[in-house]
Tab-separated table of N, CA and C in Angstrom:
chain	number	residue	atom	x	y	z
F	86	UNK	N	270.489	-42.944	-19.839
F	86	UNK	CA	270.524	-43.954	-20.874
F	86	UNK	C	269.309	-43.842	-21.794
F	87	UNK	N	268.098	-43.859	-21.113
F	87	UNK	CA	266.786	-43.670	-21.854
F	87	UNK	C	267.045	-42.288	-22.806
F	88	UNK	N	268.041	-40.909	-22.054
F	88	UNK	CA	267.183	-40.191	-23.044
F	88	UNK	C	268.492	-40.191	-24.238
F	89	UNK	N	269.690	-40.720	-24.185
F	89	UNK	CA	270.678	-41.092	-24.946
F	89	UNK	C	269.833	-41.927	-26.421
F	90	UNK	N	268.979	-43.047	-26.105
F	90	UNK	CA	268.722	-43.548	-27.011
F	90	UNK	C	267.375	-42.844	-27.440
F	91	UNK	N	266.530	-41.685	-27.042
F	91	UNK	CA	265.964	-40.824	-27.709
F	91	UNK	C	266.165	-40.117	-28.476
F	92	UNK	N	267.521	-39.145	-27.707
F	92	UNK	CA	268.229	-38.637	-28.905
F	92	UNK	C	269.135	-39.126	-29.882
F	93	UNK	N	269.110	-40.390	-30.057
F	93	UNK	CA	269.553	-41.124	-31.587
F	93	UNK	C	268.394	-40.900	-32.629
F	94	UNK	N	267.255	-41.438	-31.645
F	94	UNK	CA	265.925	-41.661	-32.820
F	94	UNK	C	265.300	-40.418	-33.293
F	95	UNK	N	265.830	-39.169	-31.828
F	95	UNK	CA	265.600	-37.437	-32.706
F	95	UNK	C	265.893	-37.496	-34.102
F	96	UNK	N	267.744	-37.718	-33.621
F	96	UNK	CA	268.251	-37.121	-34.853
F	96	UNK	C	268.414	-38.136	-36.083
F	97	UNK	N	267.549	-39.439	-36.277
F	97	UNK	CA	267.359	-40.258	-36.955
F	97	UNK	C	265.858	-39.955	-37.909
F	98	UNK	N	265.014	-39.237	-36.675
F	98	UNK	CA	263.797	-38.353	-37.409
F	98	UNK	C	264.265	-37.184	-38.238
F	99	UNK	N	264.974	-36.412	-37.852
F	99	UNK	CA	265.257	-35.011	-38.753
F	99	UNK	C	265.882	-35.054	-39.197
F	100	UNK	N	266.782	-36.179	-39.659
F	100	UNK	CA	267.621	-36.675	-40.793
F	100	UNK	C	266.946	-37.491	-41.743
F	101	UNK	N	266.249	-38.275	-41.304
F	101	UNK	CA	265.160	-39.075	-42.097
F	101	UNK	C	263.841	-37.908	-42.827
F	102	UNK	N	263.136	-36.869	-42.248
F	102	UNK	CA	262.672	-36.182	-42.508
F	102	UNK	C	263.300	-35.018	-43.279
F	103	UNK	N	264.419	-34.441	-43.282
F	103	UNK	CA	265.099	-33.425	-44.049
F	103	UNK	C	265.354	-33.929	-45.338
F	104	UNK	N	265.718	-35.626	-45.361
F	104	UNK	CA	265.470	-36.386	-46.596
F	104	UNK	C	264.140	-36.554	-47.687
F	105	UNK	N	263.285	-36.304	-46.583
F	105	UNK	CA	262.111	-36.776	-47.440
F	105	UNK	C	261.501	-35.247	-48.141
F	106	UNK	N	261.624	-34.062	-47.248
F	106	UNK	CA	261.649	-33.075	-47.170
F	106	UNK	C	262.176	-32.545	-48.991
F	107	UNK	N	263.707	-32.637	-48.739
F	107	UNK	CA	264.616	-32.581	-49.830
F	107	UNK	C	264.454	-33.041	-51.154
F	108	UNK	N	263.956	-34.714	-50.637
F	108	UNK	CA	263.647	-35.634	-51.945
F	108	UNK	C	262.237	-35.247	-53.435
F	109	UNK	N	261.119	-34.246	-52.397
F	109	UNK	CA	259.944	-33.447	-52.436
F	109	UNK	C	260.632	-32.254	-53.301
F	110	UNK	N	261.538	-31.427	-52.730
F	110	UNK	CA	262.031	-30.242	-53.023
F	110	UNK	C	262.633	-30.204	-54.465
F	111	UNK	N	263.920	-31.622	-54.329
F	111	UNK	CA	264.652	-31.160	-55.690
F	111	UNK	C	264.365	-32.504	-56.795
F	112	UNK	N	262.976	-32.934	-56.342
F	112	UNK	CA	263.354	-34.527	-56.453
F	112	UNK	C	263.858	-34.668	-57.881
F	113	UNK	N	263.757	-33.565	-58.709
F	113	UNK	CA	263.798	-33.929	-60.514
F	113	UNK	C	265.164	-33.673	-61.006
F	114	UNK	N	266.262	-33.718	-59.468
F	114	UNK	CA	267.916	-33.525	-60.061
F	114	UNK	C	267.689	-35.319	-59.299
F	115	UNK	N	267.240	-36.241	-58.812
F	115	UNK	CA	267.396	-37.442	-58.754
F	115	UNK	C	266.609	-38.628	-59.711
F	116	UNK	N	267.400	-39.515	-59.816
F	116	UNK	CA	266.938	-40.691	-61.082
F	116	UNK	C	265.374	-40.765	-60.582
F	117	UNK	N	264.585	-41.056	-61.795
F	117	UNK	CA	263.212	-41.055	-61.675
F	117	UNK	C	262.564	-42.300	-60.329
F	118	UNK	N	263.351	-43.007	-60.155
F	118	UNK	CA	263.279	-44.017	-59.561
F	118	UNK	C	262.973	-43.404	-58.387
F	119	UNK	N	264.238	-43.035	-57.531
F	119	UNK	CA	263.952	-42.256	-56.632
F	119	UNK	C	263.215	-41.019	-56.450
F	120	UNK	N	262.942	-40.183	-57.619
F	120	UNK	CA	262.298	-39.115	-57.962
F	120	UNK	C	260.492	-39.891	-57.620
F	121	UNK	N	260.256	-40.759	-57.803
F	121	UNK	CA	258.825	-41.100	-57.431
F	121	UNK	C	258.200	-41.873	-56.122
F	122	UNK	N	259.540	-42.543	-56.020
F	122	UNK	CA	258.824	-43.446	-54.414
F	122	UNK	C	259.705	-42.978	-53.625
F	123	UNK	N	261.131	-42.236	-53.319
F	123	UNK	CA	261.620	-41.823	-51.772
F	123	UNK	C	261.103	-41.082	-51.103
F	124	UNK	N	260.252	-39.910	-51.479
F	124	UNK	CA	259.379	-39.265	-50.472
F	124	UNK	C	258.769	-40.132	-49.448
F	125	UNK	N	257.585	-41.042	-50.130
F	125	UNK	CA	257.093	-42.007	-49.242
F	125	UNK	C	257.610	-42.888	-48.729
F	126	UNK	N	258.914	-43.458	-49.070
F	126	UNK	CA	259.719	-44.500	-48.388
F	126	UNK	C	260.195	-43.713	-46.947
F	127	UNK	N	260.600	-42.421	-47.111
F	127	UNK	CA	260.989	-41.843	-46.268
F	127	UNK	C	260.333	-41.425	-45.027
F	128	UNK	N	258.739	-40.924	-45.745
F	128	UNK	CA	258.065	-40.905	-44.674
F	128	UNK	C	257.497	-41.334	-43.841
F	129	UNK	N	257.579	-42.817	-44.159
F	129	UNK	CA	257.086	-44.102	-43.262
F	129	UNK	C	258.525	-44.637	-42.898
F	130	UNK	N	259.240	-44.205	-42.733
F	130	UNK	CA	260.649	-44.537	-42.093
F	130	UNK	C	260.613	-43.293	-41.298
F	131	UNK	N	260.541	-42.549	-41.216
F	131	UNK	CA	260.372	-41.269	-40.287
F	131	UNK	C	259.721	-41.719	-39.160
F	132	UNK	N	258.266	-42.272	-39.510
F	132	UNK	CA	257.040	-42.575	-39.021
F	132	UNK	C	257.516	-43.822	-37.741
F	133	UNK	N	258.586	-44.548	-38.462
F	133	UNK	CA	258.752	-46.018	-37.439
F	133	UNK	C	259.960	-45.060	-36.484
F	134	UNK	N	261.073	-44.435	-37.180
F	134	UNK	CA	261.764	-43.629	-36.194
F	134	UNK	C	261.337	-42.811	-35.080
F	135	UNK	N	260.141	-42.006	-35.554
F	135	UNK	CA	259.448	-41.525	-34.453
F	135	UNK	C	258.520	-42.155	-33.187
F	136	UNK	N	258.336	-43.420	-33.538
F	136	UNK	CA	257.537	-44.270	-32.582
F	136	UNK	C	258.566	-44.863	-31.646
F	137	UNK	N	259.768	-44.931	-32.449
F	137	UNK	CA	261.145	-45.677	-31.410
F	137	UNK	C	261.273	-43.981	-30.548
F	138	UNK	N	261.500	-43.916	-31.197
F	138	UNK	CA	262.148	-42.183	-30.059
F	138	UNK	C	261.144	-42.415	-28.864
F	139	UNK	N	259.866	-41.910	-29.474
F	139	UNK	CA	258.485	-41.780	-28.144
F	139	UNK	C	258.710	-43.552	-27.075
F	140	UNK	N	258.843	-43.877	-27.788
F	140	UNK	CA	258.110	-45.585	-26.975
F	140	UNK	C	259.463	-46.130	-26.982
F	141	UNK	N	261.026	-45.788	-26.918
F	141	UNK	CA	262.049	-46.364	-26.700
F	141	UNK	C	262.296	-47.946	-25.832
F	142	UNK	N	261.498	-47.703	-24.984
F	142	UNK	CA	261.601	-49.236	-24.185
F	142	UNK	C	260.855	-50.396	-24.635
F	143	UNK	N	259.803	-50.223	-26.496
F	143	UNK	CA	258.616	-51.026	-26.636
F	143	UNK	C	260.219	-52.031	-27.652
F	144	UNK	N	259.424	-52.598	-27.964
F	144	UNK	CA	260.500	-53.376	-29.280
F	144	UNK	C	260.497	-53.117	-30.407
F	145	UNK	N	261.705	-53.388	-31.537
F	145	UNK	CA	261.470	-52.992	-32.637
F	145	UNK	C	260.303	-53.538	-33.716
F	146	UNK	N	259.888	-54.765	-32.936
F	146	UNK	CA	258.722	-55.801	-33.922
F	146	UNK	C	257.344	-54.432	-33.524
F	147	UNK	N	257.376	-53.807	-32.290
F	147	UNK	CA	256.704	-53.251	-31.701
F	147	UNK	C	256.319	-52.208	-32.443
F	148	UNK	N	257.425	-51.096	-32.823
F	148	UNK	CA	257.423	-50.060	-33.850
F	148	UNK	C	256.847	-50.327	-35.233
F	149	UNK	N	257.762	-51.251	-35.747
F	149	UNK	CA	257.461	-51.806	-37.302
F	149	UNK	C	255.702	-52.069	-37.305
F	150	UNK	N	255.250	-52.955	-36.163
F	150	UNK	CA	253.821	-52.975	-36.685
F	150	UNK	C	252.952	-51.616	-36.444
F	151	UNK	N	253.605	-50.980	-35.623
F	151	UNK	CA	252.940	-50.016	-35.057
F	151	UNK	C	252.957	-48.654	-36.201
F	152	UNK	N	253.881	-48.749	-37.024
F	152	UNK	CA	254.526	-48.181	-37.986
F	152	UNK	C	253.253	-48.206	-39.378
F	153	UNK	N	253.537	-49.737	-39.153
F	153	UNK	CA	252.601	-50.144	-40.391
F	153	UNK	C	251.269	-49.763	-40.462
F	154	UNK	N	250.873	-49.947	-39.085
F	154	UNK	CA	249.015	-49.878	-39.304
F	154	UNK	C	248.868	-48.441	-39.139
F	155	UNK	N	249.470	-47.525	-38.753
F	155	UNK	CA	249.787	-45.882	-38.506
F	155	UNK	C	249.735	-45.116	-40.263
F	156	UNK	N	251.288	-45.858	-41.130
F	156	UNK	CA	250.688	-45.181	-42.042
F	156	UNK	C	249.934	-45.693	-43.185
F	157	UNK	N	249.454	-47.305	-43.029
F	157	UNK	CA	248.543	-47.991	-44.061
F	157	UNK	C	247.582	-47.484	-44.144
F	158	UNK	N	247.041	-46.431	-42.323
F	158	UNK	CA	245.855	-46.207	-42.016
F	158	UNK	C	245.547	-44.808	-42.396
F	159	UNK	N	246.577	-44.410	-42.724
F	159	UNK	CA	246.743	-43.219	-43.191
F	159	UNK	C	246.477	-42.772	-44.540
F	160	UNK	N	246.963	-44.049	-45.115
F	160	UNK	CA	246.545	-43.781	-46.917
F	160	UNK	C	245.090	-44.525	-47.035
F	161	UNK	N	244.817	-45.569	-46.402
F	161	UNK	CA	243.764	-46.294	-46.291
F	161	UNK	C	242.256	-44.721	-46.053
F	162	UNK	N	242.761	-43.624	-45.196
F	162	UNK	CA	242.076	-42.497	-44.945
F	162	UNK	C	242.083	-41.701	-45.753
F	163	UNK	N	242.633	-42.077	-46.977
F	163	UNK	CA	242.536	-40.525	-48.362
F	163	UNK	C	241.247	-41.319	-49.252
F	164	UNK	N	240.583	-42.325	-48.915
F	164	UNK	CA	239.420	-42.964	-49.536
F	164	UNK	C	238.252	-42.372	-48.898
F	165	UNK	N	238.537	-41.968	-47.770
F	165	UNK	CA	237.524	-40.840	-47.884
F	165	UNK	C	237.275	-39.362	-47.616
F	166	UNK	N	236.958	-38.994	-47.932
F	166	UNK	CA	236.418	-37.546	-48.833
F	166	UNK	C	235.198	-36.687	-48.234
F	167	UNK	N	235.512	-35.996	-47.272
F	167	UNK	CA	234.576	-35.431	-46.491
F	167	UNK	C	235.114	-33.544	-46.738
F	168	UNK	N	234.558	-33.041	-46.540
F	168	UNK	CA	234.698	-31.806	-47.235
F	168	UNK	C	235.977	-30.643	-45.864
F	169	UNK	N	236.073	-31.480	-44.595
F	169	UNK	CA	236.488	-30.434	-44.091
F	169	UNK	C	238.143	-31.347	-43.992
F	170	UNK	N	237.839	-32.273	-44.166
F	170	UNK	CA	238.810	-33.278	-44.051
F	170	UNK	C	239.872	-32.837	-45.414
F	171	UNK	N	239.207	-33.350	-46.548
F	171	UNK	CA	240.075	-32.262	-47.653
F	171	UNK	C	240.767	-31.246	-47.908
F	172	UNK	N	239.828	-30.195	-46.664
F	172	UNK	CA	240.224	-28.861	-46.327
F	172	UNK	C	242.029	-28.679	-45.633
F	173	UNK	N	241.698	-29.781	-45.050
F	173	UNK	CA	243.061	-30.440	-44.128
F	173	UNK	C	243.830	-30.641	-45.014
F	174	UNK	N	243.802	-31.438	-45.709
F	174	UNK	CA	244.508	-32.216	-46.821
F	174	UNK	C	244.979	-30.741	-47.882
F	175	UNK	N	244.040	-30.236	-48.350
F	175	UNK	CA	244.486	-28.642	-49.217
F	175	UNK	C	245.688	-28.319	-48.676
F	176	UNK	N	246.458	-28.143	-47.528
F	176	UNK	CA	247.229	-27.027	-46.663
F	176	UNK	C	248.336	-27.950	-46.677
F	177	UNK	N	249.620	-27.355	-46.654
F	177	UNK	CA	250.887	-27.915	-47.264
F	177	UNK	C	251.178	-29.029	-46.045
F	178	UNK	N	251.045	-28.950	-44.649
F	178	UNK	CA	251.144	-29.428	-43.450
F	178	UNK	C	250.289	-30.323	-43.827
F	179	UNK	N	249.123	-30.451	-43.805
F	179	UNK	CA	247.967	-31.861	-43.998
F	179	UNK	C	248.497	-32.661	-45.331
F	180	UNK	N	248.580	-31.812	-46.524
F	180	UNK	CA	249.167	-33.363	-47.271
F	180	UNK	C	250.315	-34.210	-47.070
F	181	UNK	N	251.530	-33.060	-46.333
F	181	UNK	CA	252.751	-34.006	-46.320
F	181	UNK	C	252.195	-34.931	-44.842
F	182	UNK	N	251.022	-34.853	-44.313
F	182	UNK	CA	250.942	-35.527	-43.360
F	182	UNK	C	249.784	-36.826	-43.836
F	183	UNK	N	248.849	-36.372	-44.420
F	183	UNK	CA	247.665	-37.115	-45.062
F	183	UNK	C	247.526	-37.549	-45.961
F	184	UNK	N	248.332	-36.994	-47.271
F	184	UNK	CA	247.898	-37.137	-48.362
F	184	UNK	C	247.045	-36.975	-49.315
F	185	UNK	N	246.936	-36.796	-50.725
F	185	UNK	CA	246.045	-36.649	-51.243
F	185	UNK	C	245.191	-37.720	-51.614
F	186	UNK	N	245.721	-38.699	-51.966
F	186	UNK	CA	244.138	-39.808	-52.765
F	186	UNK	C	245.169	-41.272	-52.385
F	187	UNK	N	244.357	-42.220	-52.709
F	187	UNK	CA	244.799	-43.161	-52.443
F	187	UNK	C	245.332	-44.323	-53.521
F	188	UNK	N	246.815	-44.837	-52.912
F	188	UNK	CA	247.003	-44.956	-53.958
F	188	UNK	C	247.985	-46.510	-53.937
F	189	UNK	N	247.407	-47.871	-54.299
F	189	UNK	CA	248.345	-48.959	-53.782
F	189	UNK	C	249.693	-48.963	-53.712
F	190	UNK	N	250.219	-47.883	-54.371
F	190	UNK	CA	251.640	-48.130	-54.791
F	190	UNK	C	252.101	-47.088	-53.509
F	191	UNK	N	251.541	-46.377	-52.742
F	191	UNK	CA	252.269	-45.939	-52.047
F	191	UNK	C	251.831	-46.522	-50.553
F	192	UNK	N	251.677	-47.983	-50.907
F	192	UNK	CA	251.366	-49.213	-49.659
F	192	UNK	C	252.754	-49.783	-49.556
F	193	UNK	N	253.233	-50.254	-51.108
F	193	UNK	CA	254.611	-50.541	-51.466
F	193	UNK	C	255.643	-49.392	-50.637
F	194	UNK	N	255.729	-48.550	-51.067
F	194	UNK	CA	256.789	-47.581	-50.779
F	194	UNK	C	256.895	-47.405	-49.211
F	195	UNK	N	255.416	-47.391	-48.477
F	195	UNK	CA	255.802	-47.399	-47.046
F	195	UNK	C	256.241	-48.783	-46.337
F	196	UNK	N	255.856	-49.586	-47.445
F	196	UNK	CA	256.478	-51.214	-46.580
F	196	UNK	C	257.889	-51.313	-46.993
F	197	UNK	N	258.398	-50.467	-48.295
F	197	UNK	CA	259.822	-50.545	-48.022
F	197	UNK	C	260.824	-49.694	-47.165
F	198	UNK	N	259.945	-48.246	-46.940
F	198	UNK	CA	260.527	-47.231	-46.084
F	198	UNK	C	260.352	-47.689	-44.670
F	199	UNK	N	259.187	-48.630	-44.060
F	199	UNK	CA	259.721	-49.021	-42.989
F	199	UNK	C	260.638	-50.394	-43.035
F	200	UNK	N	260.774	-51.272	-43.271
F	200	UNK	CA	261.639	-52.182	-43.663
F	200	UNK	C	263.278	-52.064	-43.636
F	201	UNK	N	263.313	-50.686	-44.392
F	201	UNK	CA	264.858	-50.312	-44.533
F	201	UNK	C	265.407	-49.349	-43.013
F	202	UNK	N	264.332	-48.656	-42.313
F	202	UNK	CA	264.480	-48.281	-41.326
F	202	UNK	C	264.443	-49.421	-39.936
F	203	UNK	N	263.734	-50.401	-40.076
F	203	UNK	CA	264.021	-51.402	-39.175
F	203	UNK	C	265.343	-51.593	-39.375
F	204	UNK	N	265.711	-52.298	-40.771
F	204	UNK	CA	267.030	-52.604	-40.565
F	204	UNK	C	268.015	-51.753	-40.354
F	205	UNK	N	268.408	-50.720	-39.983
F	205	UNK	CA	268.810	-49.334	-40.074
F	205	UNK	C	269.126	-49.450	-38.725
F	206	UNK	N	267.860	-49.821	-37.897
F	206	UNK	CA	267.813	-49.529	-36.523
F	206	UNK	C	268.124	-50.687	-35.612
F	207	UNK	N	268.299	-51.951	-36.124
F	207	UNK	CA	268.727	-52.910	-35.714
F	207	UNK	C	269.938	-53.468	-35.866
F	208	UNK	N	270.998	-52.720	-37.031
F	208	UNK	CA	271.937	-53.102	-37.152
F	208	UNK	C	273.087	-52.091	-37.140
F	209	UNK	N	272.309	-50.774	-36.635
F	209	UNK	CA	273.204	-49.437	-36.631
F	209	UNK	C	272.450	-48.831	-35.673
F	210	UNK	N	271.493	-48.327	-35.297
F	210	UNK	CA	271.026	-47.423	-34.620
F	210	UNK	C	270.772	-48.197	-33.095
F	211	UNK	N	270.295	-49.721	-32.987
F	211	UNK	CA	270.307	-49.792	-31.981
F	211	UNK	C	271.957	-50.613	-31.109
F	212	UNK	N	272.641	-51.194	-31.890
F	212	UNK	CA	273.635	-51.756	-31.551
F	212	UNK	C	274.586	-49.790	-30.953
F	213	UNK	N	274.064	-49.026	-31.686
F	213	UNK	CA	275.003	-48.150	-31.031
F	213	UNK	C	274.712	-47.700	-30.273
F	214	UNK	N	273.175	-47.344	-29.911
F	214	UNK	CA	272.691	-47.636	-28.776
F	214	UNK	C	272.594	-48.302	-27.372
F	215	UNK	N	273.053	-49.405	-27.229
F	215	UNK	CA	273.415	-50.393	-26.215
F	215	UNK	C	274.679	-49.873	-26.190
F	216	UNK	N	275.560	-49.961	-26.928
F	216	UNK	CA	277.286	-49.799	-26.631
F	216	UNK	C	276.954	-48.262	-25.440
F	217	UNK	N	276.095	-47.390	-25.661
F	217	UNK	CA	275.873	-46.004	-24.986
F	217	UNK	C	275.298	-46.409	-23.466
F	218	UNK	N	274.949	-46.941	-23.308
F	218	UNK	CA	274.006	-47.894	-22.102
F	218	UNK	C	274.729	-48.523	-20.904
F	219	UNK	N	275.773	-49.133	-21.605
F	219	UNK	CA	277.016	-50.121	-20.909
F	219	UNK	C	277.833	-49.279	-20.285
């Protein structure tokens, strides 16, 4: 049962991630709208998917905050500027993980990318989940 509802939140990560992935790749055949904030919506929806997968038995209030202070703390960390740390950040792996600079609006985008993944996971991912359980 446990690893049933892991592998939902796998393939809820590499579907959520191939999105954000994609959104990066072609983003300038999608409306500007989405062309500027789904990367980051996505990747802090990735971010709460991946904490459900690992920590399946915690709660979803559990993830979401856990979600939040993970990647607030994350952009909150492109304020500073240390030379090897940057170095990190230079390499295609460290920015899609770190980012480059900091930036309020992509505080917005991760409070809506986890938001839409809570609800995602509470009204589809985990209800189908339990039905797997029973």
């Amino acid at each position: 049962m446990l690893i049933r509802g892991r592998r939902i939140y796998f393939i809820a990560v590499v579907i959520t991630m191939a999105a954000g992935l994609a959104s990066r790749r072609y983003g300038d055949m999608l409306p500007v709208f989405l062309h500027e904030h789904a990367g980051d919506a996505l990747w802090a929806g990735m971010i709460y998917f991946g904490f459900r997968m690992v920590w399946t038995r915690r709660s979803k209030a559990w993830a979401f905050l856990l979600s939040f202070v993970f990647s607030w703390g994350i952009e909150f960390s492109q304020m500073i500027q240390i030379p090897w740390l940057n170095e990190v950040r230079s390499t295609m792996l460290g920015a899609l993980i770190l980012g480059h600079g900091f930036l309020v609006i992509d505080l917005v985008r991760y409070t809506a990318g986890i938001l839409s993944t809570f609800v995602i996971d509470h009204y589809f991912l985990s209800n189908r989940r339990s039905s797997y359980e029973h």
